[in-house]
mmCIF file of C-alpha atoms in Angstrom:
data_model
loop_
_atom_site.group_PDB
_atom_site.id
_atom_site.type_symbol
_atom_site.label_atom_id
_atom_site.label_comp_id
_atom_site.label_asym_id
_atom_site.label_seq_id
_atom_site.Cartn_x
_atom_site.Cartn_y
_atom_site.Cartn_z
ATOM 1 C CA UNK A 1 -20.539 -9.246 24.129
ATOM 2 C CA UNK A 2 -19.170 -11.312 21.258
ATOM 3 C CA UNK A 3 -21.697 -9.701 18.908
ATOM 4 C CA UNK A 4 -20.416 -6.238 19.831
ATOM 5 C CA UNK A 5 -16.816 -7.327 19.314
ATOM 6 C CA UNK A 6 -17.663 -8.786 15.902
ATOM 7 C CA UNK A 7 -19.470 -5.581 14.929
ATOM 8 C CA UNK A 8 -16.443 -3.509 15.940
ATOM 9 C CA UNK A 9 -14.045 -5.731 14.000
ATOM 10 C CA UNK A 10 -16.230 -5.571 10.904
ATOM 11 C CA UNK A 11 -16.483 -1.781 11.072
ATOM 12 C CA UNK A 12 -12.725 -1.493 11.533
ATOM 13 C CA UNK A 13 -12.088 -3.798 8.576
ATOM 14 C CA UNK A 14 -14.539 -1.868 6.398
ATOM 15 C CA UNK A 15 -12.950 1.474 7.230
ATOM 16 C CA UNK A 16 -9.458 0.218 6.448
ATOM 17 C CA UNK A 17 -10.516 -1.442 3.193
ATOM 18 C CA UNK A 18 -12.588 1.557 2.087
ATOM 19 C CA UNK A 19 -9.470 3.730 2.176
ATOM 20 C CA UNK A 20 -8.520 1.969 -1.064
ATOM 21 C CA UNK A 21 -11.627 3.405 -2.707
ATOM 22 C CA UNK A 22 -10.923 6.803 -1.163
ATOM 23 C CA UNK A 23 -7.406 6.836 -2.632
ATOM 24 C CA UNK A 24 -8.748 5.990 -6.082
ATOM 25 C CA UNK A 25 -11.276 8.816 -5.866
ATOM 26 C CA UNK A 26 -8.760 11.252 -4.426
ATOM 27 C CA UNK A 27 -6.268 10.685 -7.226
ATOM 28 C CA UNK A 28 -9.018 11.041 -9.826
ATOM 29 C CA UNK A 29 -10.066 14.389 -8.413
ATOM 30 C CA UNK A 30 -6.798 15.910 -7.218
ATOM 31 C CA UNK A 31 -5.047 15.996 -10.577
ATOM 32 C CA UNK A 32 -7.666 18.387 -11.936
ATOM 33 C CA UNK A 33 -6.796 21.156 -9.477
ATOM 34 C CA UNK A 34 -3.087 20.352 -9.549
ATOM 35 C CA UNK A 35 -2.803 20.561 -13.334
ATOM 36 C CA UNK A 36 -2.780 24.387 -13.769
ATOM 37 C CA UNK A 37 0.097 24.948 -11.291
ATOM 38 C CA UNK A 38 1.894 21.874 -12.669
ATOM 39 C CA UNK A 39 1.643 23.304 -16.149
ATOM 40 C CA UNK A 40 3.199 26.553 -15.004
ATOM 41 C CA UNK A 41 5.877 24.895 -12.837
ATOM 42 C CA UNK A 42 7.168 22.548 -15.557
ATOM 43 C CA UNK A 43 6.041 24.501 -18.631
ATOM 44 C CA UNK A 44 4.004 21.512 -19.805
ATOM 45 C CA UNK A 45 2.710 21.241 -23.341
ATOM 46 C CA UNK A 46 -0.775 19.917 -24.051
ATOM 47 C CA UNK A 47 0.578 16.441 -24.833
ATOM 48 C CA UNK A 48 2.664 16.421 -21.667
ATOM 49 C CA UNK A 49 -0.399 17.314 -19.600
ATOM 50 C CA UNK A 50 -2.290 14.465 -21.223
ATOM 51 C CA UNK A 51 0.540 12.078 -20.341
ATOM 52 C CA UNK A 52 0.524 13.223 -16.716
ATOM 53 C CA UNK A 53 -3.114 12.148 -16.508
ATOM 54 C CA UNK A 54 -3.053 9.072 -18.739
ATOM 55 C CA UNK A 55 0.147 7.555 -17.305
ATOM 56 C CA UNK A 56 -1.644 6.797 -14.042
ATOM 57 C CA UNK A 57 -4.680 5.383 -15.842
ATOM 58 C CA UNK A 58 -2.520 3.147 -18.033
ATOM 59 C CA UNK A 59 -0.482 1.920 -15.056
ATOM 60 C CA UNK A 60 -3.673 1.203 -13.106
ATOM 61 C CA UNK A 61 -5.112 -0.704 -16.071
ATOM 62 C CA UNK A 62 -2.033 -2.877 -16.509
ATOM 63 C CA UNK A 63 -1.579 -3.552 -12.794
ATOM 64 C CA UNK A 64 -5.252 -4.485 -12.416
ATOM 65 C CA UNK A 65 -4.799 -7.085 -15.166
ATOM 66 C CA UNK A 66 -1.988 -8.624 -13.120
ATOM 67 C CA UNK A 67 -3.878 -8.133 -9.877
ATOM 68 C CA UNK A 68 -5.894 -11.327 -10.189
ATOM 69 C CA UNK A 69 -2.800 -13.498 -10.468
ATOM 70 C CA UNK A 70 -1.086 -11.609 -7.649
ATOM 71 C CA UNK A 71 -4.134 -12.053 -5.418
ATOM 72 C CA UNK A 72 -4.310 -15.766 -6.067
ATOM 73 C CA UNK A 73 -0.588 -16.234 -5.482
ATOM 74 C CA UNK A 74 0.135 -13.969 -2.509
ATOM 75 C CA UNK A 75 -3.284 -13.389 -0.965
ATOM 76 C CA UNK A 76 -5.610 -10.403 -0.624
ATOM 77 C CA UNK A 77 -4.040 -8.960 2.518
ATOM 78 C CA UNK A 78 -0.486 -8.931 1.180
ATOM 79 C CA UNK A 79 -1.633 -7.344 -2.084
ATOM 80 C CA UNK A 80 -3.437 -4.597 -0.183
ATOM 81 C CA UNK A 81 -0.347 -3.939 1.935
ATOM 82 C CA UNK A 82 1.745 -3.827 -1.228
ATOM 83 C CA UNK A 83 -0.646 -1.421 -2.955
ATOM 84 C CA UNK A 84 -0.706 0.889 0.082
ATOM 85 C CA UNK A 85 3.100 0.938 0.226
ATOM 86 C CA UNK A 86 3.372 1.596 -3.512
ATOM 87 C CA UNK A 87 0.798 4.384 -3.345
ATOM 88 C CA UNK A 88 2.663 6.000 -0.458
ATOM 89 C CA UNK A 89 5.960 5.891 -2.352
ATOM 90 C CA UNK A 90 4.328 7.301 -5.475
ATOM 91 C CA UNK A 91 2.694 10.152 -3.557
ATOM 92 C CA UNK A 92 5.998 11.121 -1.951
ATOM 93 C CA UNK A 93 7.745 11.046 -5.337
ATOM 94 C CA UNK A 94 5.082 13.416 -6.669
ATOM 95 C CA UNK A 95 5.395 15.710 -3.661
ATOM 96 C CA UNK A 96 9.133 16.094 -4.281
ATOM 97 C CA UNK A 97 9.101 15.853 -8.101
ATOM 98 C CA UNK A 98 11.977 17.896 -9.541
ATOM 99 C CA UNK A 99 11.307 17.593 -13.267
ATOM 100 C CA UNK A 100 8.827 16.261 -15.790
ATOM 101 C CA UNK A 101 10.366 12.775 -15.811
ATOM 102 C CA UNK A 102 10.068 12.346 -12.045
ATOM 103 C CA UNK A 103 6.498 13.622 -12.238
ATOM 104 C CA UNK A 104 5.550 10.941 -14.770
ATOM 105 C CA UNK A 105 7.397 8.277 -12.769
ATOM 106 C CA UNK A 106 5.481 9.211 -9.630
ATOM 107 C CA UNK A 107 2.184 9.109 -11.504
ATOM 108 C CA UNK A 108 2.986 5.634 -12.847
ATOM 109 C CA UNK A 109 3.878 4.351 -9.368
ATOM 110 C CA UNK A 110 0.627 5.746 -7.975
ATOM 111 C CA UNK A 111 -1.253 4.077 -10.830
ATOM 112 C CA UNK A 112 0.188 0.683 -9.923
ATOM 113 C CA UNK A 113 -1.050 1.105 -6.363
ATOM 114 C CA UNK A 114 -4.494 2.209 -7.534
ATOM 115 C CA UNK A 115 -4.870 -0.690 -9.959
ATOM 116 C CA UNK A 116 -4.122 -3.365 -7.375
ATOM 117 C CA UNK A 117 -6.087 -1.706 -4.560
ATOM 118 C CA UNK A 118 -9.203 -1.042 -6.665
ATOM 119 C CA UNK A 119 -9.345 -4.731 -7.570
ATOM 120 C CA UNK A 120 -8.370 -6.217 -4.220
ATOM 121 C CA UNK A 121 -10.166 -4.209 -1.543
ATOM 122 C CA UNK A 122 -13.744 -4.909 -2.743
ATOM 123 C CA UNK A 123 -12.802 -8.575 -3.157
ATOM 124 C CA UNK A 124 -11.334 -8.720 0.348
ATOM 125 C CA UNK A 125 -14.393 -7.111 1.944
ATOM 126 C CA UNK A 126 -16.779 -9.369 0.007
ATOM 127 C CA UNK A 127 -14.919 -12.513 1.058
ATOM 128 C CA UNK A 128 -14.693 -11.695 4.747
ATOM 129 C CA UNK A 129 -18.009 -9.896 5.361
ATOM 130 C CA UNK A 130 -21.157 -11.710 6.462
ATOM 131 C CA UNK A 131 -23.481 -12.599 3.565
ATOM 132 C CA UNK A 132 -26.163 -10.213 4.854
ATOM 133 C CA UNK A 133 -23.708 -7.293 5.022
ATOM 134 C CA UNK A 134 -21.681 -8.071 1.920
ATOM 135 C CA UNK A 135 -23.534 -5.814 -0.510
ATOM 136 C CA UNK A 136 -23.660 -2.905 1.926
ATOM 137 C CA UNK A 137 -19.967 -3.026 2.765
ATOM 138 C CA UNK A 138 -18.876 -3.308 -0.863
ATOM 139 C CA UNK A 139 -21.138 -0.346 -1.682
ATOM 140 C CA UNK A 140 -19.380 1.683 1.005
ATOM 141 C CA UNK A 141 -16.150 1.189 -0.923
ATOM 142 C CA UNK A 142 -17.824 2.762 -3.965
ATOM 143 C CA UNK A 143 -19.156 5.657 -1.913
ATOM 144 C CA UNK A 144 -15.657 6.353 -0.623
ATOM 145 C CA UNK A 145 -14.502 6.802 -4.225
ATOM 146 C CA UNK A 146 -16.961 9.684 -4.562
ATOM 147 C CA UNK A 147 -15.966 11.061 -1.166
ATOM 148 C CA UNK A 148 -12.325 10.916 -2.244
ATOM 149 C CA UNK A 149 -13.138 12.999 -5.314
ATOM 150 C CA UNK A 150 -14.998 15.512 -3.169
ATOM 151 C CA UNK A 151 -12.127 15.701 -0.677
ATOM 152 C CA UNK A 152 -9.650 16.226 -3.503
ATOM 153 C CA UNK A 153 -11.638 19.232 -4.689
ATOM 154 C CA UNK A 154 -11.577 20.727 -1.206
ATOM 155 C CA UNK A 155 -7.835 20.108 -0.855
ATOM 156 C CA UNK A 156 -7.143 21.605 -4.283
ATOM 157 C CA UNK A 157 -9.065 24.744 -3.438
ATOM 158 C CA UNK A 158 -7.420 25.108 -0.030
ATOM 159 C CA UNK A 159 -3.816 24.759 -1.164
ATOM 160 C CA UNK A 160 -4.345 26.772 -4.324
ATOM 161 C CA UNK A 161 -5.701 29.595 -2.201
ATOM 162 C CA UNK A 162 -2.844 29.662 0.316
ATOM 163 C CA UNK A 163 0.159 28.335 -1.621
ATOM 164 C CA UNK A 164 -0.631 29.314 -5.215
ATOM 165 C CA UNK A 165 1.822 27.729 -7.661
ATOM 166 C CA UNK A 166 3.590 25.672 -4.985
ATOM 167 C CA UNK A 167 0.390 24.098 -3.715
ATOM 168 C CA UNK A 168 0.487 21.164 -6.146
ATOM 169 C CA UNK A 169 3.162 19.456 -4.042
ATOM 170 C CA UNK A 170 0.828 19.364 -1.052
ATOM 171 C CA UNK A 171 -2.147 18.337 -3.198
ATOM 172 C CA UNK A 172 -0.356 15.300 -4.616
ATOM 173 C CA UNK A 173 1.717 14.425 -1.554
ATOM 174 C CA UNK A 174 -1.151 14.518 0.922
ATOM 175 C CA UNK A 175 -2.433 11.206 -0.481
ATOM 176 C CA UNK A 176 0.412 9.488 1.386
ATOM 177 C CA UNK A 177 -1.400 10.083 4.692
ATOM 178 C CA UNK A 178 -4.440 7.815 4.098
ATOM 179 C CA UNK A 179 -2.301 5.216 2.340
ATOM 180 C CA UNK A 180 -0.001 5.022 5.390
ATOM 181 C CA UNK A 181 -3.062 4.644 7.629
ATOM 182 C CA UNK A 182 -4.300 1.869 5.354
ATOM 183 C CA UNK A 183 -0.958 0.073 5.498
ATOM 184 C CA UNK A 184 -0.744 0.245 9.289
ATOM 185 C CA UNK A 185 -4.382 -0.780 9.665
ATOM 186 C CA UNK A 186 -4.013 -3.891 7.534
ATOM 187 C CA UNK A 187 -1.042 -5.118 9.540
ATOM 188 C CA UNK A 188 -3.514 -6.197 12.226
ATOM 189 C CA UNK A 189 -6.153 -7.631 9.870
ATOM 190 C CA UNK A 190 -6.320 -11.297 8.805
ATOM 191 C CA UNK A 191 -6.188 -12.873 5.380
ATOM 192 C CA UNK A 192 -9.369 -13.631 3.453
ATOM 193 C CA UNK A 193 -10.825 -16.990 4.562
ATOM 194 C CA UNK A 194 -11.567 -17.961 0.968
ATOM 195 C CA UNK A 195 -7.947 -17.484 -0.050
ATOM 196 C CA UNK A 196 -6.773 -19.403 3.006
ATOM 197 C CA UNK A 197 -8.930 -22.362 1.974
ATOM 198 C CA UNK A 198 -7.564 -22.139 -1.566
ATOM 199 C CA UNK A 199 -4.062 -22.193 -0.093
ATOM 200 C CA UNK A 200 -4.825 -25.325 1.930
ATOM 201 C CA UNK A 201 -5.011 -23.484 5.271
ATOM 202 C CA UNK A 202 -8.535 -24.444 6.243
ATOM 203 C CA UNK A 203 -7.895 -24.300 9.977
ATOM 204 C CA UNK A 204 -6.676 -20.712 9.713
ATOM 205 C CA UNK A 205 -9.673 -19.867 7.514
ATOM 206 C CA UNK A 206 -12.075 -21.111 10.173
ATOM 207 C CA UNK A 207 -10.276 -19.072 12.838
ATOM 208 C CA UNK A 208 -10.802 -15.945 10.725
ATOM 209 C CA UNK A 209 -14.495 -16.729 10.265
ATOM 210 C CA UNK A 210 -14.896 -17.280 14.006
ATOM 211 C CA UNK A 211 -13.380 -13.843 14.582
ATOM 212 C CA UNK A 212 -15.911 -12.146 12.301
ATOM 213 C CA UNK A 213 -19.040 -14.211 13.031
ATOM 214 C CA UNK A 214 -21.353 -14.157 16.037
ATOM 215 C CA UNK A 215 -21.348 -17.910 16.633
ATOM 216 C CA UNK A 216 -19.176 -20.906 15.864
ATOM 217 C CA UNK A 217 -22.094 -22.435 14.002
ATOM 218 C CA UNK A 218 -22.229 -19.485 11.598
ATOM 219 C CA UNK A 219 -18.502 -19.797 11.008
ATOM 220 C CA UNK A 220 -18.752 -23.521 10.330
ATOM 221 C CA UNK A 221 -21.729 -23.152 7.987
ATOM 222 C CA UNK A 222 -19.942 -20.499 5.969
ATOM 223 C CA UNK A 223 -16.807 -22.627 5.891
ATOM 224 C CA UNK A 224 -18.818 -25.381 4.235
ATOM 225 C CA UNK A 225 -20.227 -22.857 1.731
ATOM 226 C CA UNK A 226 -16.738 -21.644 0.826
ATOM 227 C CA UNK A 227 -15.494 -25.176 0.316
ATOM 228 C CA UNK A 228 -18.584 -26.122 -1.628
ATOM 229 C CA UNK A 229 -18.060 -23.150 -3.937
ATOM 230 C CA UNK A 230 -14.404 -23.952 -4.483
ATOM 231 C CA UNK A 231 -15.228 -27.610 -4.971
ATOM 232 C CA UNK A 232 -17.763 -26.729 -7.652
ATOM 233 C CA UNK A 233 -15.300 -24.443 -9.423
ATOM 234 C CA UNK A 234 -12.608 -27.081 -9.355
ATOM 235 C CA UNK A 235 -14.979 -29.945 -10.234
ATOM 236 C CA UNK A 236 -14.165 -31.842 -7.052
ATOM 237 C CA UNK A 237 -16.045 -35.095 -6.602
ATOM 238 C CA UNK A 238 -19.116 -35.163 -4.376
ATOM 239 C CA UNK A 239 -17.317 -37.531 -2.029
ATOM 240 C CA UNK A 240 -14.729 -34.867 -1.293
ATOM 241 C CA UNK A 241 -17.468 -32.380 -0.437
ATOM 242 C CA UNK A 242 -19.007 -34.934 1.932
ATOM 243 C CA UNK A 243 -15.618 -35.363 3.583
ATOM 244 C CA UNK A 244 -15.312 -31.596 4.010
ATOM 245 C CA UNK A 245 -18.741 -31.111 5.552
ATOM 246 C CA UNK A 246 -18.809 -33.947 8.055
ATOM 247 C CA UNK A 247 -20.685 -33.755 11.318
ATOM 248 C CA UNK A 248 -18.072 -31.673 13.099
ATOM 249 C CA UNK A 249 -16.752 -30.269 9.792
ATOM 250 C CA UNK A 250 -13.390 -31.929 10.504
ATOM 251 C CA UNK A 251 -12.464 -28.363 10.949
ATOM 252 C CA UNK A 252 -8.801 -28.605 11.385
ATOM 253 C CA UNK A 253 -8.991 -30.138 7.885
ATOM 254 C CA UNK A 254 -5.668 -31.867 7.734
ATOM 255 C CA UNK A 255 -7.021 -33.915 4.864
ATOM 256 C CA UNK A 256 -8.143 -30.844 2.976
ATOM 257 C CA UNK A 257 -4.709 -29.801 1.835
ATOM 258 C CA UNK A 258 -5.825 -31.327 -1.442
ATOM 259 C CA UNK A 259 -7.847 -28.142 -1.911
ATOM 260 C CA UNK A 260 -4.626 -26.236 -2.460
ATOM 261 C CA UNK A 261 -3.984 -27.432 -5.974
ATOM 262 C CA UNK A 262 -7.642 -27.678 -6.794
ATOM 263 C CA UNK A 263 -8.313 -24.189 -5.496
ATOM 264 C CA UNK A 264 -5.518 -22.829 -7.619
ATOM 265 C CA UNK A 265 -6.891 -24.774 -10.537
ATOM 266 C CA UNK A 266 -10.182 -22.965 -10.049
ATOM 267 C CA UNK A 267 -8.332 -19.656 -10.131
ATOM 268 C CA UNK A 268 -6.941 -20.573 -13.511
ATOM 269 C CA UNK A 269 -10.392 -21.336 -14.892
ATOM 270 C CA UNK A 270 -11.648 -17.746 -14.987
ATOM 271 C CA UNK A 271 -12.294 -17.913 -18.721
ATOM 272 C CA UNK A 272 -14.381 -21.052 -18.274
ATOM 273 C CA UNK A 273 -16.494 -19.344 -15.615
ATOM 274 C CA UNK A 274 -17.083 -16.345 -17.890
ATOM 275 C CA UNK A 275 -18.257 -18.685 -20.644
ATOM 276 C CA UNK A 276 -20.595 -20.386 -18.157
ATOM 277 C CA UNK A 277 -21.998 -16.995 -17.159
ATOM 278 C CA UNK A 278 -22.706 -16.163 -20.796
ATOM 279 C CA UNK A 279 -24.540 -19.449 -21.268
ATOM 280 C CA UNK A 280 -26.861 -18.872 -18.321
ATOM 281 C CA UNK A 281 -29.601 -16.334 -19.102
ATOM 282 C CA UNK A 282 -29.759 -14.950 -15.552
ATOM 283 C CA UNK A 283 -26.050 -14.321 -15.097
ATOM 284 C CA UNK A 284 -25.702 -13.189 -18.714
ATOM 285 C CA UNK A 285 -28.279 -10.448 -18.168
ATOM 286 C CA UNK A 286 -26.555 -9.290 -14.975
ATOM 287 C CA UNK A 287 -23.153 -9.338 -16.696
ATOM 288 C CA UNK A 288 -24.349 -7.313 -19.679
ATOM 289 C CA UNK A 289 -26.161 -4.862 -17.421
ATOM 290 C CA UNK A 290 -23.085 -4.263 -15.267
ATOM 291 C CA UNK A 291 -20.697 -3.960 -18.207
ATOM 292 C CA UNK A 292 -23.174 -1.799 -20.108
ATOM 293 C CA UNK A 293 -23.497 0.664 -17.240
ATOM 294 C CA UNK A 294 -19.722 0.987 -16.989
ATOM 295 C CA UNK A 295 -19.439 1.445 -20.759
ATOM 296 C CA UNK A 296 -22.094 4.162 -20.838
ATOM 297 C CA UNK A 297 -20.403 5.913 -17.928
ATOM 298 C CA UNK A 298 -17.159 6.112 -19.873
ATOM 299 C CA UNK A 299 -18.847 7.133 -23.126
ATOM 300 C CA UNK A 300 -20.539 10.029 -21.321
ATOM 301 C CA UNK A 301 -17.157 11.769 -21.217
ATOM 302 C CA UNK A 302 -17.274 12.354 -17.466
ATOM 303 C CA UNK A 303 -13.584 11.514 -17.112
ATOM 304 C CA UNK A 304 -12.653 14.556 -19.185
ATOM 305 C CA UNK A 305 -14.534 16.746 -16.731
ATOM 306 C CA UNK A 306 -13.009 15.055 -13.670
ATOM 307 C CA UNK A 307 -9.429 15.232 -14.900
ATOM 308 C CA UNK A 308 -9.467 18.642 -16.574
ATOM 309 C CA UNK A 309 -12.206 20.656 -14.835
ATOM 310 C CA UNK A 310 -9.821 23.252 -13.384
ATOM 311 C CA UNK A 311 -8.022 23.654 -16.714
ATOM 312 C CA UNK A 312 -11.344 24.045 -18.530
ATOM 313 C CA UNK A 313 -12.452 26.763 -16.120
ATOM 314 C CA UNK A 314 -9.100 28.491 -16.474
ATOM 315 C CA UNK A 315 -9.271 28.393 -20.275
ATOM 316 C CA UNK A 316 -12.807 29.783 -20.074
ATOM 317 C CA UNK A 317 -11.338 32.743 -18.156
ATOM 318 C CA UNK A 318 -13.631 32.356 -15.172
ATOM 319 C CA UNK A 319 -12.578 34.686 -12.379
ATOM 320 C CA UNK A 320 -13.203 34.266 -8.669
ATOM 321 C CA UNK A 321 -15.748 37.087 -8.646
ATOM 322 C CA UNK A 322 -17.677 35.445 -11.469
ATOM 323 C CA UNK A 323 -17.950 31.937 -9.954
#
């Protein structure tokens, strides 16, 4: 019975977290179909169209840079709630945009939500999922990005067909629906156990692990792994690790509040960890491979197609009876 409950909770968590990936994909795809009617509605120049697209990307880039600090300070769950609320507000601003300035403002607000969510949701899922399911569940988040792009294309076509030049408001505003669902869904989800340990709330972290693991033993073993990882990052003495992983784990961990400052210290040592990765041949190869794949993806020019496909087709004078 407990196994079934754990499976349900994990599926629910995955669905809620994956909405973050869906929103990222939806925004990437929806602007392509919305651009032609936007151009006509606001008489946009080429540079203004470019700013409509790039303002969201720039805002997402900047907010993702701040996302790490926000996550370490306020926690994964609160950051996800914040990103969902921001995305909802941005989508509604876009739906009711009255001029070019409000359009850009809405795009920037949406970008802030995307930047934080795209960083936080995979991290949250990875930290709360079982080790055996971690890769699969994080991959689902990536798949939802593609599904979001596909859905955006369908929405663009539907509203362009029935609402013509006024359809862009529905295209851009409809994104508020999944972001509201995401916000409501995360109200009932717990904080990441890793962050709770970093914040000195080890008892609460164990309670979360017990909720998402089949047995207490699994929860306790993973608790030790989390503490061991944080202890290594923060260079905690071996004696402290022994204290943490005693026979009954000392699970309520009143003495482990010392992890608070040390955990935060480990958060501030990101640069040191990157240097360590570069020194190790195994992690260096994986790092270069991952970064190289992302670089090649961008250099392929696929973003131009995703953001301007509808405009390109329109400029090519494709007609419905020729597609």
